[in-house]
Amino acid sequence: DQQVKQNSPSLSVQEGRISILNCDYTNSMFDYFLWYKKYPAEGPTFLISISSIKDKNEDGRFTVFLNKSAKHLSLHIVPSQPGDSAVYFCAASGSPGGSGYALNFGKGTSLLVTP
Amino acid sequence: GAGVSQSPSNKVTEKGKDVELRCDPISGHTALYWYRQSLGQGLEFLIYFQGNSAPDKSGLPSDRFSAERTGGSVSTLTIQRTQQEDSAVYLCASSFGPGQPGELFFGEGSRLTVL
C-alpha cells in the first residue's frame, strides 16, 4: 500500500525554467517530509525537508511547499539547471524529527533539464 | 572514505543460492537501515538498527531475509535461497539516530541479479 505517491514518473523542463515536482500522501500521521535526489549508480542524497508546522522551506534554488489539508507537497527548483537532472524521491515520516526508519518513499520522478 | 560503503556493488547469482551484502555506515552514526529498490518501484524499507536495541525487522519480506549488525557498526544483509523477485538494488543508509531529523545518508547500493 503506497502511502507516498509521486504520480508523475518523469518531467522534462527547459534550462532556466521552473521545475515543479509533486507528491501526495495518504497517512495523516505523517509530519515530516523530505526530498532526496538520486543520480544513476549512486545512492539517494538528502536535498531538503519540511516539518508539518511549516508550509514552506527554502534552500537556495530549492523550495518545498506543504499543504497539509490537501496532503500534498511540492518541490520547486528555480532556475532549473542541467545538473538537476536526476530522480527525485519524496519521503515522509510519522515521527517528530524523524527517526529515519519510518521513512516512506514514493516511486520517484525522473527530471530531465534540457539546455 | 567518509560516506556509507557497500559491497559488493554488483552481485549476480543463481536462483537458490545464498548471498551476503555488506554495509559500513558513517562513523558515529548509531542508526543503520536497509532499503531496497526494485525496478520501477520506490525505496522499500527492510530493517532498522538503532544502537544496542532490538532491530525493527518489520519490513523484511520473508524469513529468507535476515540482517545483523556487529559491534554497532558493520551490517550484513543475508538472503537465503534467492529467488528472481529478490533482484533489486539494496541500499544501506545510516543516520545519527532517533531524535535527529530524518536525514539518511545512503550508500551507492548493491545491485543483486538473481538468474
mmCIF file of C-alpha atoms in Angstrom:
data_model
loop_
_atom_site.group_PDB
_atom_site.id
_atom_site.type_symbol
_atom_site.label_atom_id
_atom_site.label_comp_id
_atom_site.label_asym_id
_atom_site.label_seq_id
_atom_site.Cartn_x
_atom_site.Cartn_y
_atom_site.Cartn_z
ATOM 1 C CA ASP A 1 0.000 0.000 0.000
ATOM 2 C CA GLN A 2 1.727 3.126 -1.277
ATOM 3 C CA GLN A 3 1.338 5.845 1.332
ATOM 4 C CA VAL A 4 3.502 8.321 -0.543
ATOM 5 C CA LYS A 5 2.663 8.849 -4.180
ATOM 6 C CA GLN A 6 4.521 10.581 -6.938
ATOM 7 C CA ASN A 7 2.141 10.350 -9.835
ATOM 8 C CA SER A 8 4.466 11.759 -12.472
ATOM 9 C CA PRO A 9 7.179 9.248 -13.307
ATOM 10 C CA SER A 10 9.004 11.783 -15.450
ATOM 11 C CA LEU A 11 9.250 15.506 -16.126
ATOM 12 C CA SER A 12 11.131 17.470 -18.758
ATOM 13 C CA VAL A 13 11.922 21.156 -18.282
ATOM 14 C CA GLN A 14 13.992 23.669 -20.169
ATOM 15 C CA GLU A 15 17.089 25.092 -18.529
ATOM 16 C CA GLY A 16 16.308 28.296 -16.654
ATOM 17 C CA ARG A 17 12.620 27.484 -16.191
ATOM 18 C CA ILE A 18 10.914 26.270 -13.045
ATOM 19 C CA SER A 19 10.656 22.565 -12.239
ATOM 20 C CA ILE A 20 7.742 21.526 -10.056
ATOM 21 C CA LEU A 21 7.705 18.023 -8.635
ATOM 22 C CA ASN A 22 4.604 16.875 -6.822
ATOM 23 C CA CYS A 23 3.972 14.413 -4.051
ATOM 24 C CA ASP A 24 0.807 13.241 -2.306
ATOM 25 C CA TYR A 25 0.466 11.232 0.857
ATOM 26 C CA THR A 26 -2.384 9.368 2.452
ATOM 27 C CA ASN A 27 -1.329 8.979 6.084
ATOM 28 C CA SER A 28 -2.414 11.966 8.173
ATOM 29 C CA MET A 29 0.079 10.927 10.868
ATOM 30 C CA PHE A 30 3.000 11.933 8.665
ATOM 31 C CA ASP A 31 4.504 15.146 9.956
ATOM 32 C CA TYR A 32 7.982 15.328 8.499
ATOM 33 C CA PHE A 33 8.710 15.336 4.807
ATOM 34 C CA LEU A 34 11.910 15.092 2.826
ATOM 35 C CA TRP A 35 13.112 15.162 -0.740
ATOM 36 C CA TYR A 36 16.010 13.049 -1.918
ATOM 37 C CA LYS A 37 17.847 13.277 -5.207
ATOM 38 C CA LYS A 38 19.387 10.299 -6.941
ATOM 39 C CA TYR A 39 21.832 10.129 -9.815
ATOM 40 C CA PRO A 40 22.328 6.853 -11.716
ATOM 41 C CA ALA A 41 24.565 4.345 -9.927
ATOM 42 C CA GLU A 42 24.613 6.482 -6.791
ATOM 43 C CA GLY A 43 22.685 6.359 -3.546
ATOM 44 C CA PRO A 44 19.990 8.956 -2.873
ATOM 45 C CA THR A 45 21.192 12.164 -1.252
ATOM 46 C CA PHE A 46 19.176 14.374 1.038
ATOM 47 C CA LEU A 47 18.004 17.592 -0.587
ATOM 48 C CA ILE A 48 15.540 19.459 1.587
ATOM 49 C CA SER A 49 12.973 18.785 4.283
ATOM 50 C CA ILE A 50 9.957 20.379 5.898
ATOM 51 C CA SER A 51 8.178 19.894 9.171
ATOM 52 C CA SER A 52 4.402 19.944 9.354
ATOM 53 C CA ILE A 53 4.496 23.107 11.444
ATOM 54 C CA LYS A 54 5.661 24.959 8.356
ATOM 55 C CA ASP A 55 4.162 25.383 4.923
ATOM 56 C CA LYS A 56 7.327 26.446 3.132
ATOM 57 C CA ASN A 57 11.040 25.833 3.394
ATOM 58 C CA GLU A 58 13.577 27.372 1.084
ATOM 59 C CA ASP A 59 17.202 26.499 0.416
ATOM 60 C CA GLY A 60 18.794 28.327 -2.470
ATOM 61 C CA ARG A 61 17.132 27.283 -5.714
ATOM 62 C CA PHE A 62 15.036 24.658 -3.938
ATOM 63 C CA THR A 63 11.761 25.336 -2.168
ATOM 64 C CA VAL A 64 9.402 22.797 -0.678
ATOM 65 C CA PHE A 65 5.761 23.666 -0.109
ATOM 66 C CA LEU A 66 3.463 21.699 2.166
ATOM 67 C CA ASN A 67 -0.332 21.746 2.061
ATOM 68 C CA LYS A 68 -1.426 19.618 4.996
ATOM 69 C CA SER A 69 -5.129 19.894 4.334
ATOM 70 C CA ALA A 70 -4.596 18.522 0.845
ATOM 71 C CA LYS A 71 -1.890 16.076 1.977
ATOM 72 C CA HIS A 72 0.259 17.427 -0.782
ATOM 73 C CA LEU A 73 3.765 18.734 -1.077
ATOM 74 C CA SER A 74 5.785 20.012 -3.946
ATOM 75 C CA LEU A 75 9.397 20.749 -4.723
ATOM 76 C CA HIS A 76 10.190 23.814 -6.816
ATOM 77 C CA ILE A 77 13.545 24.248 -8.494
ATOM 78 C CA VAL A 78 14.205 27.723 -9.847
ATOM 79 C CA PRO A 79 16.039 28.195 -12.120
ATOM 80 C CA SER A 80 16.463 24.630 -13.316
ATOM 81 C CA GLN A 81 19.928 23.561 -14.434
ATOM 82 C CA PRO A 82 21.056 20.556 -16.494
ATOM 83 C CA GLY A 83 22.868 19.236 -13.414
ATOM 84 C CA ASP A 84 19.497 18.947 -11.678
ATOM 85 C CA SER A 85 18.606 16.069 -13.996
ATOM 86 C CA ALA A 86 18.094 13.144 -11.632
ATOM 87 C CA VAL A 87 15.396 11.076 -9.971
ATOM 88 C CA TYR A 88 13.703 12.870 -7.088
ATOM 89 C CA PHE A 89 12.133 10.879 -4.266
ATOM 90 C CA CYS A 90 9.595 12.254 -1.863
ATOM 91 C CA ALA A 91 9.642 10.712 1.626
ATOM 92 C CA ALA A 92 7.508 11.080 4.732
ATOM 93 C CA SER A 93 7.888 10.196 8.363
ATOM 94 C CA GLY A 94 5.387 9.788 11.164
ATOM 95 C CA SER A 95 7.855 10.545 13.919
ATOM 96 C CA PRO A 96 8.534 14.046 15.114
ATOM 97 C CA GLY A 97 12.025 14.862 13.946
ATOM 98 C CA GLY A 98 12.021 11.598 12.060
ATOM 99 C CA SER A 99 13.775 8.556 13.420
ATOM 100 C CA GLY A 100 14.568 7.613 9.860
ATOM 101 C CA TYR A 101 13.336 4.068 9.917
ATOM 102 C CA ALA A 102 9.774 5.180 9.432
ATOM 103 C CA LEU A 103 10.556 6.960 6.170
ATOM 104 C CA ASN A 104 8.068 6.050 3.467
ATOM 105 C CA PHE A 105 9.296 6.772 -0.037
ATOM 106 C CA GLY A 106 7.464 7.466 -3.246
ATOM 107 C CA LYS A 107 8.438 5.806 -6.510
ATOM 108 C CA GLY A 108 10.337 8.853 -7.706
ATOM 109 C CA THR A 109 10.078 11.362 -10.528
ATOM 110 C CA SER A 110 12.783 11.463 -13.162
ATOM 111 C CA LEU A 111 13.592 15.078 -14.002
ATOM 112 C CA LEU A 112 15.336 15.981 -17.234
ATOM 113 C CA VAL A 113 16.533 19.546 -17.663
ATOM 114 C CA THR A 114 17.342 20.294 -21.274
ATOM 115 C CA PRO A 115 19.749 23.027 -22.391
ATOM 116 C CA GLY B 1 36.011 7.388 2.848
ATOM 117 C CA ALA B 2 33.600 9.323 4.994
ATOM 118 C CA GLY B 3 30.422 8.009 3.400
ATOM 119 C CA VAL B 4 28.397 4.811 3.700
ATOM 120 C CA SER B 5 30.220 1.990 1.981
ATOM 121 C CA GLN B 6 28.503 -1.055 0.498
ATOM 122 C CA SER B 7 29.866 -4.217 -1.040
ATOM 123 C CA PRO B 8 29.655 -5.823 -3.458
ATOM 124 C CA SER B 9 28.446 -3.153 -5.839
ATOM 125 C CA ASN B 10 27.128 -5.831 -8.164
ATOM 126 C CA LYS B 11 26.225 -9.430 -7.499
ATOM 127 C CA VAL B 12 24.896 -11.957 -9.979
ATOM 128 C CA THR B 13 23.768 -15.239 -8.502
ATOM 129 C CA GLU B 14 21.764 -18.280 -9.415
ATOM 130 C CA LYS B 15 18.331 -18.944 -8.037
ATOM 131 C CA GLY B 16 18.542 -20.888 -4.797
ATOM 132 C CA LYS B 17 21.959 -19.605 -3.742
ATOM 133 C CA ASP B 18 22.579 -17.543 -0.613
ATOM 134 C CA VAL B 19 24.020 -14.024 -0.813
ATOM 135 C CA GLU B 20 25.512 -11.644 1.705
ATOM 136 C CA LEU B 21 25.575 -7.890 1.304
ATOM 137 C CA ARG B 22 27.755 -5.717 3.495
ATOM 138 C CA CYS B 23 27.364 -2.174 4.767
ATOM 139 C CA ASP B 24 29.842 0.076 6.557
ATOM 140 C CA PRO B 25 27.966 3.053 7.987
ATOM 141 C CA ILE B 26 29.349 6.501 8.635
ATOM 142 C CA SER B 27 31.457 6.566 11.764
ATOM 143 C CA GLY B 28 29.480 7.888 14.712
ATOM 144 C CA HIS B 29 26.085 7.092 13.226
ATOM 145 C CA THR B 30 24.134 4.914 15.595
ATOM 146 C CA ALA B 31 21.248 4.131 13.268
ATOM 147 C CA LEU B 32 21.520 1.849 10.240
ATOM 148 C CA TYR B 33 18.857 0.987 7.704
ATOM 149 C CA TRP B 34 18.433 -1.348 4.791
ATOM 150 C CA TYR B 35 16.130 -0.446 1.925
ATOM 151 C CA ARG B 36 15.692 -2.000 -1.471
ATOM 152 C CA GLN B 37 14.587 -0.622 -4.784
ATOM 153 C CA SER B 38 13.080 -2.985 -7.284
ATOM 154 C CA LEU B 39 12.722 -1.967 -10.916
ATOM 155 C CA GLY B 40 10.158 0.813 -11.253
ATOM 156 C CA GLN B 41 9.464 0.937 -7.552
ATOM 157 C CA GLY B 42 10.237 3.300 -4.722
ATOM 158 C CA LEU B 43 12.531 2.566 -1.835
ATOM 159 C CA GLU B 44 11.138 -0.231 0.287
ATOM 160 C CA PHE B 45 12.115 -0.303 3.961
ATOM 161 C CA LEU B 46 13.571 -3.624 5.110
ATOM 162 C CA ILE B 47 15.168 -3.331 8.544
ATOM 163 C CA TYR B 48 16.430 -0.744 11.040
ATOM 164 C CA PHE B 49 19.110 -0.965 13.709
ATOM 165 C CA GLN B 50 19.492 1.601 16.473
ATOM 166 C CA GLY B 51 22.355 1.216 18.887
ATOM 167 C CA ASN B 52 22.002 -1.892 21.021
ATOM 168 C CA SER B 53 18.220 -2.026 20.722
ATOM 169 C CA ALA B 54 16.438 -4.904 19.074
ATOM 170 C CA PRO B 55 16.192 -4.226 15.344
ATOM 171 C CA ASP B 56 12.934 -3.318 13.657
ATOM 172 C CA LYS B 57 12.508 -6.162 11.178
ATOM 173 C CA SER B 58 9.003 -5.242 10.120
ATOM 174 C CA GLY B 59 9.978 -4.631 6.506
ATOM 175 C CA LEU B 60 11.693 -7.926 5.778
ATOM 176 C CA PRO B 61 9.628 -9.593 3.027
ATOM 177 C CA SER B 62 10.173 -13.190 4.115
ATOM 178 C CA ASP B 63 12.105 -15.363 6.540
ATOM 179 C CA ARG B 64 14.732 -15.869 3.842
ATOM 180 C CA PHE B 65 15.931 -12.385 4.684
ATOM 181 C CA SER B 66 17.977 -11.634 7.775
ATOM 182 C CA ALA B 67 20.414 -8.970 8.888
ATOM 183 C CA GLU B 68 22.818 -8.445 11.681
ATOM 184 C CA ARG B 69 24.910 -5.589 12.907
ATOM 185 C CA THR B 70 28.105 -6.395 14.717
ATOM 186 C CA GLY B 71 29.611 -4.090 17.296
ATOM 187 C CA GLY B 72 27.143 -1.386 16.462
ATOM 188 C CA SER B 73 28.883 -0.745 13.183
ATOM 189 C CA VAL B 74 29.109 -3.023 10.142
ATOM 190 C CA SER B 75 25.935 -4.725 8.986
ATOM 191 C CA THR B 76 25.350 -7.758 6.808
ATOM 192 C CA LEU B 77 22.119 -8.478 4.973
ATOM 193 C CA THR B 78 21.731 -12.149 4.115
ATOM 194 C CA ILE B 79 19.278 -13.551 1.604
ATOM 195 C CA GLN B 80 18.922 -17.295 1.654
ATOM 196 C CA ARG B 81 17.696 -19.415 -1.261
ATOM 197 C CA THR B 82 17.468 -16.390 -3.531
ATOM 198 C CA GLN B 83 14.526 -16.020 -5.887
ATOM 199 C CA GLN B 84 14.263 -13.985 -9.071
ATOM 200 C CA GLU B 85 11.955 -11.497 -7.359
ATOM 201 C CA ASP B 86 14.813 -10.677 -4.965
ATOM 202 C CA SER B 87 16.581 -8.922 -7.841
ATOM 203 C CA ALA B 88 16.878 -5.277 -6.818
ATOM 204 C CA VAL B 89 19.276 -2.613 -5.642
ATOM 205 C CA TYR B 90 19.821 -2.994 -1.918
ATOM 206 C CA LEU B 91 20.586 0.317 -0.268
ATOM 207 C CA CYS B 92 22.096 0.828 3.138
ATOM 208 C CA ALA B 93 21.794 4.121 4.976
ATOM 209 C CA SER B 94 22.895 5.491 8.303
ATOM 210 C CA SER B 95 21.956 8.457 10.448
ATOM 211 C CA PHE B 96 22.663 9.958 13.830
ATOM 212 C CA GLY B 97 19.657 8.158 15.223
ATOM 213 C CA PRO B 98 16.280 8.943 16.751
ATOM 214 C CA GLY B 99 15.568 12.458 17.800
ATOM 215 C CA GLN B 100 17.531 13.767 14.873
ATOM 216 C CA PRO B 101 15.982 14.993 11.650
ATOM 217 C CA GLY B 102 15.182 12.027 9.453
ATOM 218 C CA GLU B 103 18.069 12.635 7.108
ATOM 219 C CA LEU B 104 19.569 9.412 5.909
ATOM 220 C CA PHE B 105 22.964 9.066 4.290
ATOM 221 C CA PHE B 106 22.812 6.357 1.675
ATOM 222 C CA GLY B 107 25.472 4.161 0.196
ATOM 223 C CA GLU B 108 25.679 3.538 -3.519
ATOM 224 C CA GLY B 109 23.816 0.286 -3.209
ATOM 225 C CA SER B 110 24.412 -3.345 -4.076
ATOM 226 C CA ARG B 111 22.734 -4.438 -7.276
ATOM 227 C CA LEU B 112 21.584 -8.030 -6.970
ATOM 228 C CA THR B 113 20.590 -10.031 -10.018
ATOM 229 C CA VAL B 114 19.157 -13.487 -9.496
ATOM 230 C CA LEU B 115 19.168 -15.604 -12.636
#
